[in-house]
Each structure stands twice: as structure tokens, then as C-alpha cells.
mmCIF file of C-alpha atoms and ligand atoms in Angstrom:
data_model
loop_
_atom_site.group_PDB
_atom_site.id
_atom_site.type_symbol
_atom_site.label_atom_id
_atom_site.label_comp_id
_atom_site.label_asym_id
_atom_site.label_seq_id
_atom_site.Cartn_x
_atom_site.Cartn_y
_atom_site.Cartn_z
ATOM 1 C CA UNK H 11 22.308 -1.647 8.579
ATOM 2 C CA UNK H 12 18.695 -2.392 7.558
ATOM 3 C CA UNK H 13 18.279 -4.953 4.152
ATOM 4 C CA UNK H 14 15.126 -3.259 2.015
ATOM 5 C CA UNK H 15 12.644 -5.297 1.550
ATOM 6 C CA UNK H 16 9.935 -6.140 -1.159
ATOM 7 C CA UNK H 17 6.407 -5.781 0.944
ATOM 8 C CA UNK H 18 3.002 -7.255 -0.441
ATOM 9 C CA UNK H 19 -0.183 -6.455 1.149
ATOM 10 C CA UNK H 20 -3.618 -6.158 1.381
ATOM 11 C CA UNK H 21 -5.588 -2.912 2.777
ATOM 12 C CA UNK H 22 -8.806 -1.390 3.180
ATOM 13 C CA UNK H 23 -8.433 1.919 4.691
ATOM 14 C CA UNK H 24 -10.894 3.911 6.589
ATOM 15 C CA UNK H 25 -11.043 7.233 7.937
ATOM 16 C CA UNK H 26 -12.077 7.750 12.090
ATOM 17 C CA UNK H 27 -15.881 7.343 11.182
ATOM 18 C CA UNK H 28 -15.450 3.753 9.652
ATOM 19 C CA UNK H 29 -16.167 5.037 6.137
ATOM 20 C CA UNK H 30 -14.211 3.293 3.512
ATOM 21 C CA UNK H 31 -11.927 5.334 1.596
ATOM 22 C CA UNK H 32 -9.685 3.002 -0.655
ATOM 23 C CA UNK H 33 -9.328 -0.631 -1.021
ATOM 24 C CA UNK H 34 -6.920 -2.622 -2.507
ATOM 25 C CA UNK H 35 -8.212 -4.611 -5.151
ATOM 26 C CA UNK H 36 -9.543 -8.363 -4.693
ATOM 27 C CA UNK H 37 -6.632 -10.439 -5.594
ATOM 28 C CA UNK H 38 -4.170 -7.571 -6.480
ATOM 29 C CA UNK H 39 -2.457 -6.774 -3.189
ATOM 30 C CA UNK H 40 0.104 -3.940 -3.350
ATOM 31 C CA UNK H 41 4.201 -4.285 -3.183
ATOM 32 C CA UNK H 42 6.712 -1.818 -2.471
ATOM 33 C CA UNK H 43 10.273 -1.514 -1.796
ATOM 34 C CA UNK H 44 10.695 -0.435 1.922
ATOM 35 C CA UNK H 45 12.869 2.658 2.339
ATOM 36 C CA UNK H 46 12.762 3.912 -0.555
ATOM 37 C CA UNK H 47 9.641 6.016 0.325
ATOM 38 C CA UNK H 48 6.569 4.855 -1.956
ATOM 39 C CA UNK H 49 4.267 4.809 0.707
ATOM 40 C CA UNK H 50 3.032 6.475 3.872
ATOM 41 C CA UNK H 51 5.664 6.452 6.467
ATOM 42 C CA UNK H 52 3.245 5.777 9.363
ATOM 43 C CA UNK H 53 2.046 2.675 7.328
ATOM 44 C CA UNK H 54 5.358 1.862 5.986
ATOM 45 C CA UNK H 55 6.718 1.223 9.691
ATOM 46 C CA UNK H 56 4.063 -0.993 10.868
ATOM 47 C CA UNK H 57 4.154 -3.290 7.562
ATOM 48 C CA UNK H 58 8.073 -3.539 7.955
ATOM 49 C CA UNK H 59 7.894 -4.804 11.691
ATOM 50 C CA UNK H 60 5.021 -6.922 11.004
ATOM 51 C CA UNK H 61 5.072 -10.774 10.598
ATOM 52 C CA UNK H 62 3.985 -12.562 7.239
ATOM 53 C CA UNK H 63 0.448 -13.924 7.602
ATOM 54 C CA UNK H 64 -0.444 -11.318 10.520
ATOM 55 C CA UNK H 65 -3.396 -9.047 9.822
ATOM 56 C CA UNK H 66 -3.617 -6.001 12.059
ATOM 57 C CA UNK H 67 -5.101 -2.334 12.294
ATOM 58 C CA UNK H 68 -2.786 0.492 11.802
ATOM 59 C CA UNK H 69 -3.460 4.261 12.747
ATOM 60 C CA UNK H 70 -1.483 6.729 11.144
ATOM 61 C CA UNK H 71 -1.914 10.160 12.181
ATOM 62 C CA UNK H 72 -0.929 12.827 9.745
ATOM 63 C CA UNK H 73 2.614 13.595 10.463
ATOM 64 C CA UNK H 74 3.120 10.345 9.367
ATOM 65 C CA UNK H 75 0.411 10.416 6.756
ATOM 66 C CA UNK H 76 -0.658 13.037 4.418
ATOM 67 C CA UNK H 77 0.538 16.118 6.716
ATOM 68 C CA UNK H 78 -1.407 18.344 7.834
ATOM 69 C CA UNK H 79 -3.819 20.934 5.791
ATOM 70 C CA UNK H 80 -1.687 24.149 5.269
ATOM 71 C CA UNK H 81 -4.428 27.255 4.777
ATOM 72 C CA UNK H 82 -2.027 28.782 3.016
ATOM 73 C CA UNK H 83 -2.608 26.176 0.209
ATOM 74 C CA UNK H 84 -5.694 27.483 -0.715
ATOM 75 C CA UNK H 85 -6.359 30.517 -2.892
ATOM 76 C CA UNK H 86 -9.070 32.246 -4.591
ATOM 77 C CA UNK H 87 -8.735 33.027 -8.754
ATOM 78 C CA UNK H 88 -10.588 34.295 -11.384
ATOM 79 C CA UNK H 89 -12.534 31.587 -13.619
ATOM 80 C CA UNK H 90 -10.164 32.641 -16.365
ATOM 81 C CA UNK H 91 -7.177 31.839 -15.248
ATOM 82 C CA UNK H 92 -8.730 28.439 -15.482
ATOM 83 C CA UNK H 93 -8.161 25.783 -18.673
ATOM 84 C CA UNK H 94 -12.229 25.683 -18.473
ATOM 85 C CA UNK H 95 -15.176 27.819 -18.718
ATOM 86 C CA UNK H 96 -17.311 26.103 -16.155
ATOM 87 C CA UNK H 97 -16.391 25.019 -13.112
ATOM 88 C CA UNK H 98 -18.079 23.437 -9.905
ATOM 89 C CA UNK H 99 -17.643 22.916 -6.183
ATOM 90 C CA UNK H 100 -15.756 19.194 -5.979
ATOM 91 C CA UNK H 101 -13.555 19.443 -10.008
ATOM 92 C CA UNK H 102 -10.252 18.922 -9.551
ATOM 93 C CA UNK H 103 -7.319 20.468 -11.808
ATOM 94 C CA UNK H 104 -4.039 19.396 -12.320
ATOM 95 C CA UNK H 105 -2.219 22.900 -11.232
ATOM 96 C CA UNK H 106 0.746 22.641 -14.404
ATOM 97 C CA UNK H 107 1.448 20.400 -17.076
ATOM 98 C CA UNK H 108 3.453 18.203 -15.607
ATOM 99 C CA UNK H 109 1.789 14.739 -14.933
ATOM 100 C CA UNK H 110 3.277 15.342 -11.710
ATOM 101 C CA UNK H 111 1.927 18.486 -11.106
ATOM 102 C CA UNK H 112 -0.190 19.071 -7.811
ATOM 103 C CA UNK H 113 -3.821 18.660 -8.062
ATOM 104 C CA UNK H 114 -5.783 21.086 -6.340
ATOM 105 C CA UNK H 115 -9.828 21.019 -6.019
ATOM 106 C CA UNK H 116 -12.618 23.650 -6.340
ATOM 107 C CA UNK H 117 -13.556 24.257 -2.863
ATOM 108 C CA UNK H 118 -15.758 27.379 -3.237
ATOM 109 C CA UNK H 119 -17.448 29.395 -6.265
ATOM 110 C CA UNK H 120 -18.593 32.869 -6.071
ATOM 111 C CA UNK H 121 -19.053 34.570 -9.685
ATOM 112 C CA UNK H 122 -16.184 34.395 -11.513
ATOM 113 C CA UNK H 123 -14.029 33.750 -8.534
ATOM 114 C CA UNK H 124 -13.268 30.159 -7.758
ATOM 115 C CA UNK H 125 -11.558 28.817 -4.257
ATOM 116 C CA UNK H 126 -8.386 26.207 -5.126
ATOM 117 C CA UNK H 127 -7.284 23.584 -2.572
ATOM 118 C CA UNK H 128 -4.039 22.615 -3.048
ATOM 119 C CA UNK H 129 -3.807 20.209 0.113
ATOM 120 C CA UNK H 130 -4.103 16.286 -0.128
ATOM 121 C CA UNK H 131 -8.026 15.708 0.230
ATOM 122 C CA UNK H 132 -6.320 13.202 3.126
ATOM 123 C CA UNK H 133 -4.740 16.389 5.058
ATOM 124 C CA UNK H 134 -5.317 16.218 8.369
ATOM 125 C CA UNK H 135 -6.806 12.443 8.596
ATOM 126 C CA UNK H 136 -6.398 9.839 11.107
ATOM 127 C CA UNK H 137 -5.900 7.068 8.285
ATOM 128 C CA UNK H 138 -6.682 3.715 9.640
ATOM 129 C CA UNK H 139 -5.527 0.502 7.474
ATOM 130 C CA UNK H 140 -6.980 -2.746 7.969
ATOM 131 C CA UNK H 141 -3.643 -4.983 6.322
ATOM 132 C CA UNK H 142 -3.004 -8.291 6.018
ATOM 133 C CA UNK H 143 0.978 -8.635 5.429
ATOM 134 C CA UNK H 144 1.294 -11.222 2.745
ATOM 135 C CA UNK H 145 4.502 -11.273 1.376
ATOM 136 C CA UNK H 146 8.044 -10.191 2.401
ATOM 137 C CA UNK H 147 11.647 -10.823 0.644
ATOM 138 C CA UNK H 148 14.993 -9.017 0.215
ATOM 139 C CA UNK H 149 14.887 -6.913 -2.766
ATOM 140 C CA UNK H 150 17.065 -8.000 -5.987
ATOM 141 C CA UNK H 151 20.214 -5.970 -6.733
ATOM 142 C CA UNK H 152 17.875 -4.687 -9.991
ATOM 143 C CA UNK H 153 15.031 -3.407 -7.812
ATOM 144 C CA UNK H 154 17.450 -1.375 -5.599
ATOM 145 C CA UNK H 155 19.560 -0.053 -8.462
ATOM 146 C CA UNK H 156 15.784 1.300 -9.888
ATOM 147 C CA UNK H 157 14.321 2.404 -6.210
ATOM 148 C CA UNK H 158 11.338 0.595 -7.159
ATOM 149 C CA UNK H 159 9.911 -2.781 -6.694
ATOM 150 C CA UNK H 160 8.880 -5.063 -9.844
ATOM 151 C CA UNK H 161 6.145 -6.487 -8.622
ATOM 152 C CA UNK H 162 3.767 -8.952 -10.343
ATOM 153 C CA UNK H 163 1.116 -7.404 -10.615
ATOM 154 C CA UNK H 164 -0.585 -4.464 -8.206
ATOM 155 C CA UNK H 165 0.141 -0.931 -7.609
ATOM 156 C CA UNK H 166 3.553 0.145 -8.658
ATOM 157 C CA UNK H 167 4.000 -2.750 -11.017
ATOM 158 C CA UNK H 168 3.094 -0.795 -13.955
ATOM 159 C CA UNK H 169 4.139 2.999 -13.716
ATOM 160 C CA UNK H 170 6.296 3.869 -16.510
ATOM 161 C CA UNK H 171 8.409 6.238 -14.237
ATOM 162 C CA UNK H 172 12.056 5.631 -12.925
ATOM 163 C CA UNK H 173 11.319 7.503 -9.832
ATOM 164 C CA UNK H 174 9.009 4.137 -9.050
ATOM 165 C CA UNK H 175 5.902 3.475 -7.773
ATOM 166 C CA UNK H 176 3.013 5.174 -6.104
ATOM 167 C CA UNK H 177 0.947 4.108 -3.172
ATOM 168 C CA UNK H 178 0.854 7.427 -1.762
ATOM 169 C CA UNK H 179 4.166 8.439 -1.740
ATOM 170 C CA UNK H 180 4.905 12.194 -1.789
ATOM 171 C CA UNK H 181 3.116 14.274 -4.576
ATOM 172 C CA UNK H 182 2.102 11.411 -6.688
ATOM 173 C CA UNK H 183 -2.096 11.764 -7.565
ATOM 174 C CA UNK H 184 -1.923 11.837 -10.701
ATOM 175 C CA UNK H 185 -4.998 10.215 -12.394
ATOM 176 C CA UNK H 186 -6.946 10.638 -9.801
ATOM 177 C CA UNK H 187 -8.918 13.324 -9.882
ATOM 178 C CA UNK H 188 -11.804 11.749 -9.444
ATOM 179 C CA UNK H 189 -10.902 10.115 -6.396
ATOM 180 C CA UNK H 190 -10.596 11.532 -2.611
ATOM 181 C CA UNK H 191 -6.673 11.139 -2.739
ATOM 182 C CA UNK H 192 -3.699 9.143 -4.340
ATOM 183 C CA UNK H 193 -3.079 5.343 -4.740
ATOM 184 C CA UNK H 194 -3.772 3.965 -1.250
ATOM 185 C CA UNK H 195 -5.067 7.054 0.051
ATOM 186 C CA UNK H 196 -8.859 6.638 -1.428
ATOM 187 C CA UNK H 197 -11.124 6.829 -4.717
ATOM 188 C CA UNK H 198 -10.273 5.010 -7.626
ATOM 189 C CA UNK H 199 -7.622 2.949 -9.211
ATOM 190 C CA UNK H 200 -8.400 2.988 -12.422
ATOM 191 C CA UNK H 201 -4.830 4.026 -14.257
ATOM 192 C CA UNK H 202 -1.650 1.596 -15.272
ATOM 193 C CA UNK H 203 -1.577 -0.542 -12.086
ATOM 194 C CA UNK H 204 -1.668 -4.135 -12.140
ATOM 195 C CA UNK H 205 -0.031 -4.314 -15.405
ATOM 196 C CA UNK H 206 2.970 -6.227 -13.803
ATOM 197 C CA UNK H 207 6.543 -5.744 -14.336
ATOM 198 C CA UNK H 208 8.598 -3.195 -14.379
ATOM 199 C CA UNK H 209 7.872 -0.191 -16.710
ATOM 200 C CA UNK H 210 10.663 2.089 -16.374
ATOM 201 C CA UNK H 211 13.135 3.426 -18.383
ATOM 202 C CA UNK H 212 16.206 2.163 -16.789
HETATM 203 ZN ZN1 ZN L 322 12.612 -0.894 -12.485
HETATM 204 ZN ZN1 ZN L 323 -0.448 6.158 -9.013
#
């Protein structure tokens, strides 16, 4: 039988070539409920055997990361099956209207013929986090009820969603279009964290 946990950490995470992807903020380190799957499982399993205080590298290949890219996720349609008229190597569209939707990005444009990516710009990437393990402490009987931690402040403190959290987990980039993945997995973090406490609807 294995308690979950409420996490808090630190990361910068780099791909193989030492290039920073994503960063948690300064002073905003990110919490999560263990085993209830809001983040990468490769990074997930180091954080939960790791000590409080300790600071250590992590690898996580991409079985345990973003998976790996699936050619079959990509596919070539005409500009007007698009919601835009123009459209350039690098956009990224949300592929339905649900905020959950996948996102998939313009890898190619010939004509009126445009190349969609639907795999995780991280597909395929040894991920390697640079965490500091800050914080760790049972969950409360509300956070395990919700799946979700209620953090103070950092990612998954301020989604408005029941199904909790983000920092990676599963289909979740929404919002970041702009970025080269989800929360924790690169670009920006520019939407509803940080906001602290718990926003969902339970
Ligand atoms: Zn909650
Ligand atoms: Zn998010």
C-alpha cells in the first residue's frame, strides 16, 4: 500500500544538447499529487524516491516521457479545412473545440496543402530535469477525493478543471501553442498557474 503524496519542486529541464526547454518559475516551484498521474511518469518516480532537500539530474527517456513520435500522426490537408487563411511552417492549431483538444503544428506548406503534426513537440526526447525536491507530505483526504493537489501557488494550483492539474500529464497543452510542449515539458507558462488554491468544481 503506497500513501500519495503532495510533491513540490523545482526544475529546469533540458533536452540531450544542454538547451533549455522549460523552467519552473523563480520562486514558484511546482506540486502534484503522486499517483494520480499529473506528471511524467519517468520524472514522477525519481521525485517520489527522492529525499527532501536533495537536488539531482533525472533522464527520462520517452516511454516514460512524451512517447515516442507516431508518423502516423501527421497528415497533409488542404488550407481550407483550416479555421485560417494563412498559415506558416511552426503555427500551431488546436485540432477541435475542446480546450482539451490535441494541438497539432504546421510542419510543412506546399500551396494550399499544409503538413499537421499531431505528436508532442517532446516525442521522442531524452528529457533531462535538473530538480531540487523541496517539499513532501501526505495528501489531505480533500486532495485525494479531487485527484488533484491544492497547492499554494505553482502549476496546478489554479486550473479550473476537476480532472486536476497539468505538468505534463497526458494530453494536457492547452495554452500553449506558442511553446515547444505542455507545462513542464518547455515554452511558456503564461496561463492560470500560480493563482493558488484549488479551482475546481468539486
Ligand atoms: Zn480540488
Ligand atoms: Zn497547463
Amino acid at each position: 500500500m503506497s500513501t500519495q503524496q503532495v510533491i513540490s519542486f523545482s526544475y529546469t529541464l533540458r533536452n540531450k544538447a544542454g538547451e533549455v526547454l522549460d523552467q519552473s518559475p523563480e520562486g514558484r516551484p511546482l506540486e502534484f499529487l503522486s499517483g494520480a498521474g499529473q506528471i511524467i511518469e519517468g520524472l514522477e518516480e525519481s521525485l517520489v524516491s527522492m529525499e527532501i532537500g536533495k537536488s539531482d539530474e533525472v533522464i527520462v527517456r520517452p516511454e516514460k516521457g512524451y512517447g515516442f513520435r507516431d508518423e502516423s500522426q501527421i497528415d497533409t490537408v488542404s488550407i481550407s479545412q483550416l479555421p485560417v487563411d494563412e498559415v506558416k511552417v511552426g503555427d500551431y492549431f488546436q485540432a477541435g473545440q475542446d480546450r482539451h483538444a490535441p494541438i497539432v503544428r504546421v510542419i510543412k506548406v506546399e500551396g494550399d496543402q499544409v503538413t499537421l503534426d499531431a505528436n508532442h513537440p517532446l516525442a521522442g526526447e531524452d528529457l533531462v530535469f535538473s530538480v531540487d525536491l523541496l517539499a513532501k507530505r501526505d495528501a489531505t483526504e480533500e486532495e485525494l477525493a479531487h485527484g488533484h493537489a491544492h497547492s499554494s501557488g505553482g502549476c496546478c494550483g489554479g486550473h479550473g478543471e476537476s480532472e486536476g492539474g497539468c505538468c505534463g500529464g497526458g494530453e494536457h497543452h492547452h495554452e500553449h501553442e506558442d511553446s515547444e510542449g505542455g507545462c513542464c515539458g518547455g515554452g511558456g507558462h503564461d496561463h492560470e498557474h500560480g493563482k493558488g488554491g484549488c479551482g475546481c468544481s468539486h
